[in-house]
Structures are given as C-alpha cells and as structure tokens.
Coordinates of C-alpha atoms and ligand atoms in Angstrom, one line a residue:
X235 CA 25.8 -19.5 -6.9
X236 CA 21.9 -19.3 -6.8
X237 CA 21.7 -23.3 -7.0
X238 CA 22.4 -22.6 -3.5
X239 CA 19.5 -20.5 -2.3
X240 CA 16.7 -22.6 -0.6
X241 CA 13.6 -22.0 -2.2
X242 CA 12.1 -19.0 0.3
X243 CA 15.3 -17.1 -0.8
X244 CA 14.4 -18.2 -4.1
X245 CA 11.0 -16.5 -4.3
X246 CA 12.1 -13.3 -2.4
X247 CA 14.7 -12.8 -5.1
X248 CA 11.9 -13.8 -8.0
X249 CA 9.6 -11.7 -6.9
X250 CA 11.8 -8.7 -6.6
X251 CA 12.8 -9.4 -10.6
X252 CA 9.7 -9.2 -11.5
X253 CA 9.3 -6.3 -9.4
X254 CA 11.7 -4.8 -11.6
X255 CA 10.4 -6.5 -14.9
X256 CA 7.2 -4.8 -14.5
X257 CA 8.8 -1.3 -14.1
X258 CA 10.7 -1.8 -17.5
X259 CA 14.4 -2.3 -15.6
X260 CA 15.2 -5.5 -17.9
X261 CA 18.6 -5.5 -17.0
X262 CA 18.3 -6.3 -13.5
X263 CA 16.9 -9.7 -14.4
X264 CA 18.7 -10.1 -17.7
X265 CA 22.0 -11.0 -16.0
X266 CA 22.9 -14.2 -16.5
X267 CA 23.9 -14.9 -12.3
X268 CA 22.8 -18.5 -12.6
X269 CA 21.3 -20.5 -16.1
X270 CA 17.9 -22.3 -14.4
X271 CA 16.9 -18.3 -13.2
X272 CA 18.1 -16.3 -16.6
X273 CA 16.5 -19.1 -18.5
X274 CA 13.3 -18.7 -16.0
X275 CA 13.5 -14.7 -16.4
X276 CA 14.0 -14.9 -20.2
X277 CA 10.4 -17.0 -20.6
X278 CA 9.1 -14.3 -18.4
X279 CA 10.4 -11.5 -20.1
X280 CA 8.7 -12.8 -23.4
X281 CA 5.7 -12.6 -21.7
X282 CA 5.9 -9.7 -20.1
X283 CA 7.1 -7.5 -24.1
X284 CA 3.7 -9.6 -25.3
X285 CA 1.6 -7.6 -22.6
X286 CA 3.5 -4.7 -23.6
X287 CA 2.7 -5.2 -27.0
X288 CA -0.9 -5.6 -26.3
X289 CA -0.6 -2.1 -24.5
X290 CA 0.7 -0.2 -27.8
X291 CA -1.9 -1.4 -29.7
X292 CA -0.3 -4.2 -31.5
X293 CA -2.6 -7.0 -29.8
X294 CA -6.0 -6.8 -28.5
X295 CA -6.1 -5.4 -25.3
X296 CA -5.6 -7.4 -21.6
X297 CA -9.5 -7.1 -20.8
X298 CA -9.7 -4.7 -17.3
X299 CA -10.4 -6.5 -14.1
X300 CA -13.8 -7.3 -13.2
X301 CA -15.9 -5.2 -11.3
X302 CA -17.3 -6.2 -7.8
X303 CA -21.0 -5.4 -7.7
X304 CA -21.3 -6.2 -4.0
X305 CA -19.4 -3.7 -3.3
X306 CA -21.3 -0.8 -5.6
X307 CA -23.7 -1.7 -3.8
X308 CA -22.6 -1.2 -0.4
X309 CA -20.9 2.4 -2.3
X310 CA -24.1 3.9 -3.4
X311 CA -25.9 3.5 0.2
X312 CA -27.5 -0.5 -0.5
X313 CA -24.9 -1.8 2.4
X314 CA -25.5 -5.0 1.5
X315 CA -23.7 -7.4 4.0
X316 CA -20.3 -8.8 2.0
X317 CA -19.7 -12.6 2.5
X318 CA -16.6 -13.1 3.9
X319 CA -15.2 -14.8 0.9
X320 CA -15.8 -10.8 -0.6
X321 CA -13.0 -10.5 -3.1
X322 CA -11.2 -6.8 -1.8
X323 CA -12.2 -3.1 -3.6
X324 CA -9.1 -2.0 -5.0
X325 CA -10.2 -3.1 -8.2
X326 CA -12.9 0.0 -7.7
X327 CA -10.2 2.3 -7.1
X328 CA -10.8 4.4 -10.3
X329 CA -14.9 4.5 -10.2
X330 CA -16.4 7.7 -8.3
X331 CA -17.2 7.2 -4.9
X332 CA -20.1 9.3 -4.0
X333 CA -20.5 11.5 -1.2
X334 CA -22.0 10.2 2.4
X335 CA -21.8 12.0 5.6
X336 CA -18.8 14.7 6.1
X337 CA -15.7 13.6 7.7
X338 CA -15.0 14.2 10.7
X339 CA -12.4 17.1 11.3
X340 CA -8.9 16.1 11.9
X341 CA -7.4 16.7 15.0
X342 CA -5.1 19.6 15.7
X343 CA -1.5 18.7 15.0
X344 CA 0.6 18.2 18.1
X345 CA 3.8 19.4 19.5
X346 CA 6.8 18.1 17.8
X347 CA 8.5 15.1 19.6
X348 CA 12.5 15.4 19.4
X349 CA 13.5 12.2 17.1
X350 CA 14.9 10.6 20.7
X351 CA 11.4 10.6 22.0
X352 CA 9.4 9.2 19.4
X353 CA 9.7 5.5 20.0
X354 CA 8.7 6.3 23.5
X355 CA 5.8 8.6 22.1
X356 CA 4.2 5.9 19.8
X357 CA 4.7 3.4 22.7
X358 CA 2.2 5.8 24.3
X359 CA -0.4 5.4 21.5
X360 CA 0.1 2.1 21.6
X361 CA -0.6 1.5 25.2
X362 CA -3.4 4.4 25.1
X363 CA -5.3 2.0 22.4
X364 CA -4.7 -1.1 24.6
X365 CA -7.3 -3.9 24.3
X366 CA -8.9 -1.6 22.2
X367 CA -13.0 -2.1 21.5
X368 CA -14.0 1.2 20.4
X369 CA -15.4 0.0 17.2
X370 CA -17.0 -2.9 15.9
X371 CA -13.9 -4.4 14.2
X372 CA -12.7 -5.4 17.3
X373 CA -15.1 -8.4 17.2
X374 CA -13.0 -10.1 14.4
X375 CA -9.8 -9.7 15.5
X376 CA -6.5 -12.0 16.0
X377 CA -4.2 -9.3 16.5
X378 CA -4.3 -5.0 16.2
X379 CA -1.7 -3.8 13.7
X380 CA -0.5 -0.9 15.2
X381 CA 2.5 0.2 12.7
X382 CA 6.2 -0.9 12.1
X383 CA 9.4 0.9 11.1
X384 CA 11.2 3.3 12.0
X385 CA 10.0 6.3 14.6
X386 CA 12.4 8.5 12.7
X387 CA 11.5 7.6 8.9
X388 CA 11.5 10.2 6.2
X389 CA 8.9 8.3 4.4
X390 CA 5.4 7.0 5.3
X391 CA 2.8 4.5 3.8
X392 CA -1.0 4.5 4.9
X393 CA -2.8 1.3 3.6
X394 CA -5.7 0.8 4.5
X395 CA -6.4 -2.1 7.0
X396 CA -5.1 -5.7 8.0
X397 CA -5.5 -8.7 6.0
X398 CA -5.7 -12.0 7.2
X399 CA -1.7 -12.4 7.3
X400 CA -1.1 -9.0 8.9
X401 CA -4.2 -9.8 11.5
X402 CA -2.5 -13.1 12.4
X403 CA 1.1 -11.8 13.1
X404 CA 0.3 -8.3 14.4
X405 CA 2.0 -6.3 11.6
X406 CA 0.9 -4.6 8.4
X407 CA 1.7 -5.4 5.1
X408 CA 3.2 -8.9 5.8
X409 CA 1.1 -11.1 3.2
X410 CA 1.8 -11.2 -0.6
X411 CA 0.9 -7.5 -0.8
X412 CA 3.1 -6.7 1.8
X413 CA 6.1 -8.5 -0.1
X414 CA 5.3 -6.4 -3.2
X415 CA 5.6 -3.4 -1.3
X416 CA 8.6 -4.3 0.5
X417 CA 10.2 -4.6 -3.7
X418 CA 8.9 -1.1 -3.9
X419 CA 10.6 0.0 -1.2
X420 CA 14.1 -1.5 -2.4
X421 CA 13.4 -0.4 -5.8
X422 CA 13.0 3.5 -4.6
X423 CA 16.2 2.6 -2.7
X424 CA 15.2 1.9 0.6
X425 CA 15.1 -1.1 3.1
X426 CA 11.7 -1.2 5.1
X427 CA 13.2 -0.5 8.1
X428 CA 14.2 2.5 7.0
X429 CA 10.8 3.8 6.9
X430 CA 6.8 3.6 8.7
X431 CA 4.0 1.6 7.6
X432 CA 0.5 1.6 9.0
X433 CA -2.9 1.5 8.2
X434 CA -6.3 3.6 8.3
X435 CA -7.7 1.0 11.0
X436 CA -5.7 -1.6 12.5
X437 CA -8.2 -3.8 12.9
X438 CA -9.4 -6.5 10.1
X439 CA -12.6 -5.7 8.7
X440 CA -14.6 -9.0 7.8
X441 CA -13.9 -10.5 4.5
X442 CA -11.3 -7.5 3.8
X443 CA -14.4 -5.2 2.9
X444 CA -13.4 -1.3 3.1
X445 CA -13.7 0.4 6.2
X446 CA -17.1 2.0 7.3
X447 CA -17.6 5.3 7.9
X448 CA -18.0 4.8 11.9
X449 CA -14.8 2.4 11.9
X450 CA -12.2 5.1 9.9
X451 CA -13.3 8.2 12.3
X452 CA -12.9 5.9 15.5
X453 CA -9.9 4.9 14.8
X454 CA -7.7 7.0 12.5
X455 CA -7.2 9.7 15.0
X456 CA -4.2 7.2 16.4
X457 CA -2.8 7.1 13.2
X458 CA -3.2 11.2 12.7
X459 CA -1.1 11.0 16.0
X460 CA 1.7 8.4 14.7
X461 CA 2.0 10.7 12.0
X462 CA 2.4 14.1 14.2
X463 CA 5.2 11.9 16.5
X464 CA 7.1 10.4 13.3
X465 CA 6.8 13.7 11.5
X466 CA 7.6 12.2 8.2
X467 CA 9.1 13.8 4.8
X468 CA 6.9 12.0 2.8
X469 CA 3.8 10.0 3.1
X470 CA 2.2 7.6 0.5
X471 CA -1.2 6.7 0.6
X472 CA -1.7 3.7 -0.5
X473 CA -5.0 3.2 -2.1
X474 CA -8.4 5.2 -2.5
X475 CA -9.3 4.4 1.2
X476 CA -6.0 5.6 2.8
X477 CA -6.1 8.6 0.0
X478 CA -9.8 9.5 1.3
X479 CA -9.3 9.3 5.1
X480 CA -6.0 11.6 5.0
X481 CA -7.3 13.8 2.4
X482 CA -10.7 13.9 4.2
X483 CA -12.6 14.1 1.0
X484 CA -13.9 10.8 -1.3
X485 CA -12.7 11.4 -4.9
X486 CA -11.7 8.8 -7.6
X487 CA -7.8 8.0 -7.2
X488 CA -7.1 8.7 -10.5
X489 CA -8.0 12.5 -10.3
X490 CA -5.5 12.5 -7.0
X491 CA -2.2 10.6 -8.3
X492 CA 0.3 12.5 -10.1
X493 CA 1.0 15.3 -7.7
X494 CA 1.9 16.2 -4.2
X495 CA -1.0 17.4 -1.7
X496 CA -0.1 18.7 1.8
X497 CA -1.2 16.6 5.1
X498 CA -0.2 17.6 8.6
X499 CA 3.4 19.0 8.2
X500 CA 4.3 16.0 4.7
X501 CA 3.9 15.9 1.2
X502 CA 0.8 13.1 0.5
X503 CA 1.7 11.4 -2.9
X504 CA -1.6 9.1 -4.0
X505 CA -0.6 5.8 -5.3
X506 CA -2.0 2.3 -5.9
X507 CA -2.6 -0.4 -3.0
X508 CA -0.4 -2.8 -3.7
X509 CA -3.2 -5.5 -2.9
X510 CA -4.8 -3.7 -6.3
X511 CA -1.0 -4.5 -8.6
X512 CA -1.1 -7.9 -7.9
X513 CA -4.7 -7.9 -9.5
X514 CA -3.4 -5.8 -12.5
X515 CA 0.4 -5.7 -12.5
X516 CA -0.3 -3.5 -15.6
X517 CA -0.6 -0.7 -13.6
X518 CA 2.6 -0.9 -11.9
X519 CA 4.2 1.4 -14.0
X520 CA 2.2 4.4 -13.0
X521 CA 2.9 3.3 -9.0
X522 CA 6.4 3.4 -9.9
X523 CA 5.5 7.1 -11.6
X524 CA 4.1 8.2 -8.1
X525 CA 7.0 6.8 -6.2
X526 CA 9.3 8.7 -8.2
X527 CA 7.5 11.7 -7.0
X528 CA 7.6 10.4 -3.7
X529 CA 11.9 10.0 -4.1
X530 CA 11.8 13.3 -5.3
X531 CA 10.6 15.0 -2.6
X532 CA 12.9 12.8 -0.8
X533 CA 16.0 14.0 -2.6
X534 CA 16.1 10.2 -3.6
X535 CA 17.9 8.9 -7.2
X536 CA 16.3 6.3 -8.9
X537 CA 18.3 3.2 -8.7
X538 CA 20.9 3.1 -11.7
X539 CA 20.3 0.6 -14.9
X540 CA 23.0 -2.5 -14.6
Ligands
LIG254 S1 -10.1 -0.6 14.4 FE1 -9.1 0.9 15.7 S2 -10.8 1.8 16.8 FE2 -11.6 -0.1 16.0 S3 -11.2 -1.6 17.6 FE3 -9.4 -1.7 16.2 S4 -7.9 -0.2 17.2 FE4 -10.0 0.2 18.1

C-alpha cells in the first residue's frame, strides 16, 4: 500500500512516526503497514531506545545543545547586532532572562463577539493593521502573518514570530517547525484547522533574533485582540518569548511549564517552541507532558495505544 505514496506523502507520514516515536507510542510505528517503512522505523527505533538508554544512565549522556553567546549578550543589555545567519534562542529557553524595562500593561479585555461574528471580527484586525509600519520589522518583510485557523477554536498557540517560510507564504508555523507542530496537534487529537495559531509579532525579525522590547509592545496588542474575538479554551505558549509577552513578566520557562496560569478569559499552559524540539528532540517528552495538560483542560483523551 505505502509503495504507493509519492515521496511528500512519504515524509508527512515519517515525520508524524517519529513524532510518535519520540513521545514513547512505539506501536504506532511498529505496525508492519509496508516492509521498506517497518524496516526504516525498526533502525530508527534502535536508535531512538540507545538515546533512551543514554537518559537512564546506562550511556554517557547526549551532551546539551550549545549555547549562543550573541545572544547573552544582546540578553544582558550588550545588544550586539546578530548577523543574519544568527542561529534562533530557543536553545536559551531554560537560562534566566533578566529584567529590562516593565511591560507595558495589557489592554482591557473586549466585549465578547458571538462565535458567527468572529471571522468577520478578526477580518477587522486584519484590515485595521493593513500595510502595517508601526515598528521597525516592517523593513524586512515578505509577507505579515496575521494568524490561521479557526475563529471558533477551543485551543490556541502563541509562537513567537515568522520565520523565513512563514514570512514567504503569509502564514505561521509553515516551515519544518510548523510541520512538527502540526504532529502535535494530531497527536493531542486534533486537525490544525480545528484550532488558532499566531504569533507575538507577525513580522520577521532579521536573522530570526527574538523580538525587541519596542517590536512585542507595538504589536502584540492585535494579537491580545485575536484572542478576546476567538475566546479560546486553552492557549499554549509556545516558547519563552510567547510565555513572557502573555504572562507579562520574563522568567525562565522551566519555572512556568507544568501548570495552568490564567490569561484574558483561557487557561495559558507554557510549553516548548517547537523550533527548540527539533534542536533537542529529547525534550519532546516533557512538550507532550504540557500538552496533556493542555487536553485536559480541553476535556481531550489521549490518543489510544494500537
Ligand atoms: S511586527 Fe506588528 S507592529 Fe511591527 S510592523 Fe509588523 S504588524 Fe506592524
């Protein structure tokens, strides 16, 4: 049956195995549905029970990513210019960020928008920002990444700004990160229509680098609106960035995942950028931890072992 598939079909369906892999769900790419993919998922699962060997001791440990010291830099006040070759943060996400200047107060929440209303309401936004130039990052950009999904969605992810894929095609999380999320969205169940995904700025910041100070205030009052319109259940930030501009307050992810704050009517779980997993897939077991809060609070099973 799969000798069938051409080979974009392919990797979809490889990288959603793996997906599951990583999460410790071995069945789902165990089944024998073709011989050239069980024989390719068997040499993978080897790997994959070596790494979790090296976690439980039994090996020496997979050394942590590096560290980026441009960006320390630029953290602790140097803001030193990144090239825009700049390999992204997320591999920072766990240091301290130290304080800067005070964030600027969020809005007041808005009227609820009946669930008929709200494409029409975030068409508004939309044509409100227009050609938009408010801040710098206009300069750089292809395309603004506004948001996709659903107006109506239960569930919410923040990231934190467009990448070169998502600034080319006008919508967020389209690029390899985006395709791991999308796997995170079917494992908790979902299809991506089925739920909203935008950004703390939605326009790309040179070289990837974290949005300043200046460029987050400007612009995540529209996203504080798409929020009050689509009135979700749930919302997942994404990453330190999108954890720090909803929660208003810089602190290191890892004091922030593992529970559910309160943001503007939803429950805020704190997870891992996905950009970050791809650098250290190790650590997609504890996203899949915070997303079974987030299907939790969404009334949402896990997805059954085959
Ligand atoms: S990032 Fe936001 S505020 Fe800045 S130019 Fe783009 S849309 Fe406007």
């Amino acid at each position: 049956m799969a000798q069938s598939l051409d080979p974009a079909t392919r990797e979809v369906l490889l990288a959603r195995v793996r997906f599951y892999r990583d999460l410790g769900l071995t069945e789902y790419y165990r089944r024998p549905v073709d011989p050239a993919l069980a024989a390719q998922f068997a040499a993978e699962s080897e790997a994959s029970e070596s790494s979790v060997q090296n976690q439980t001791g039994v090996l020496p440990p997979t050394p942590r990513a590096p560290s980026f010291p441009l960006l320390s830099a630029e953290r602790v006040g140097n803001h030193e210019p990144q090239p825009a070759s700049a390999p992204h943060a997320y591999p920072l996400e766990d240091q301290p960020i130290p304080p800067r200047k005070p964030f600027p107060a969020a809005p007041e929440i808005s009227a609820a928008v009946p669930a008929a209303g709200r494409a029409a309401a975030l068409q508004l936004i939309r044509d409100e920002i227009g050609d938009c130039t408010r801040c710098p990052l206009h300069k750089g950009r292809n395309k603004l990444v506004f948001g996709d999904g659903s107006p109506t969605a239960r569930l919410m992810f923040v990231g934190e700004g467009p990448g070169a894929d998502e600034d080319a095609q006008g919508l967020p999380f389209v690029g390899k990160a985006g395709q791991l999320l999308n796997n995170m969205i079917a494992a908790m169940g979902l299809r991506r229509e089925e739920v909203y995904i935008a950004n703390v700025v939605k326009c790309r910041p040179p070289g990837n680098r974290v949005p300043e100070q200046e460029e987050g205030a400007t612009c995540t009052p529209f996203l504080f609106r798409q929020i009050d319109v689509i009135r979700p259940q749930v919302l997942v930030a994404l990453g330190a960035t999108a954890a720090t501009w909803l929660l208003g307050a810089r602190q290191p992810l890892a004091g922030l995942r593992g529970r559910v704050h309160a943001f503007r009517g939803a429950q805020l779980i704190v997870t891992y950028h996905p950009a970050y997993l791809l650098r250290d897939p190790r650590q997609k077991k504890e996203a899949w931890a915070d997303l079974q809060i987030a299907m939790r609070e969404l009334g949402l099973k896990p997805p059954a072992k085959a």
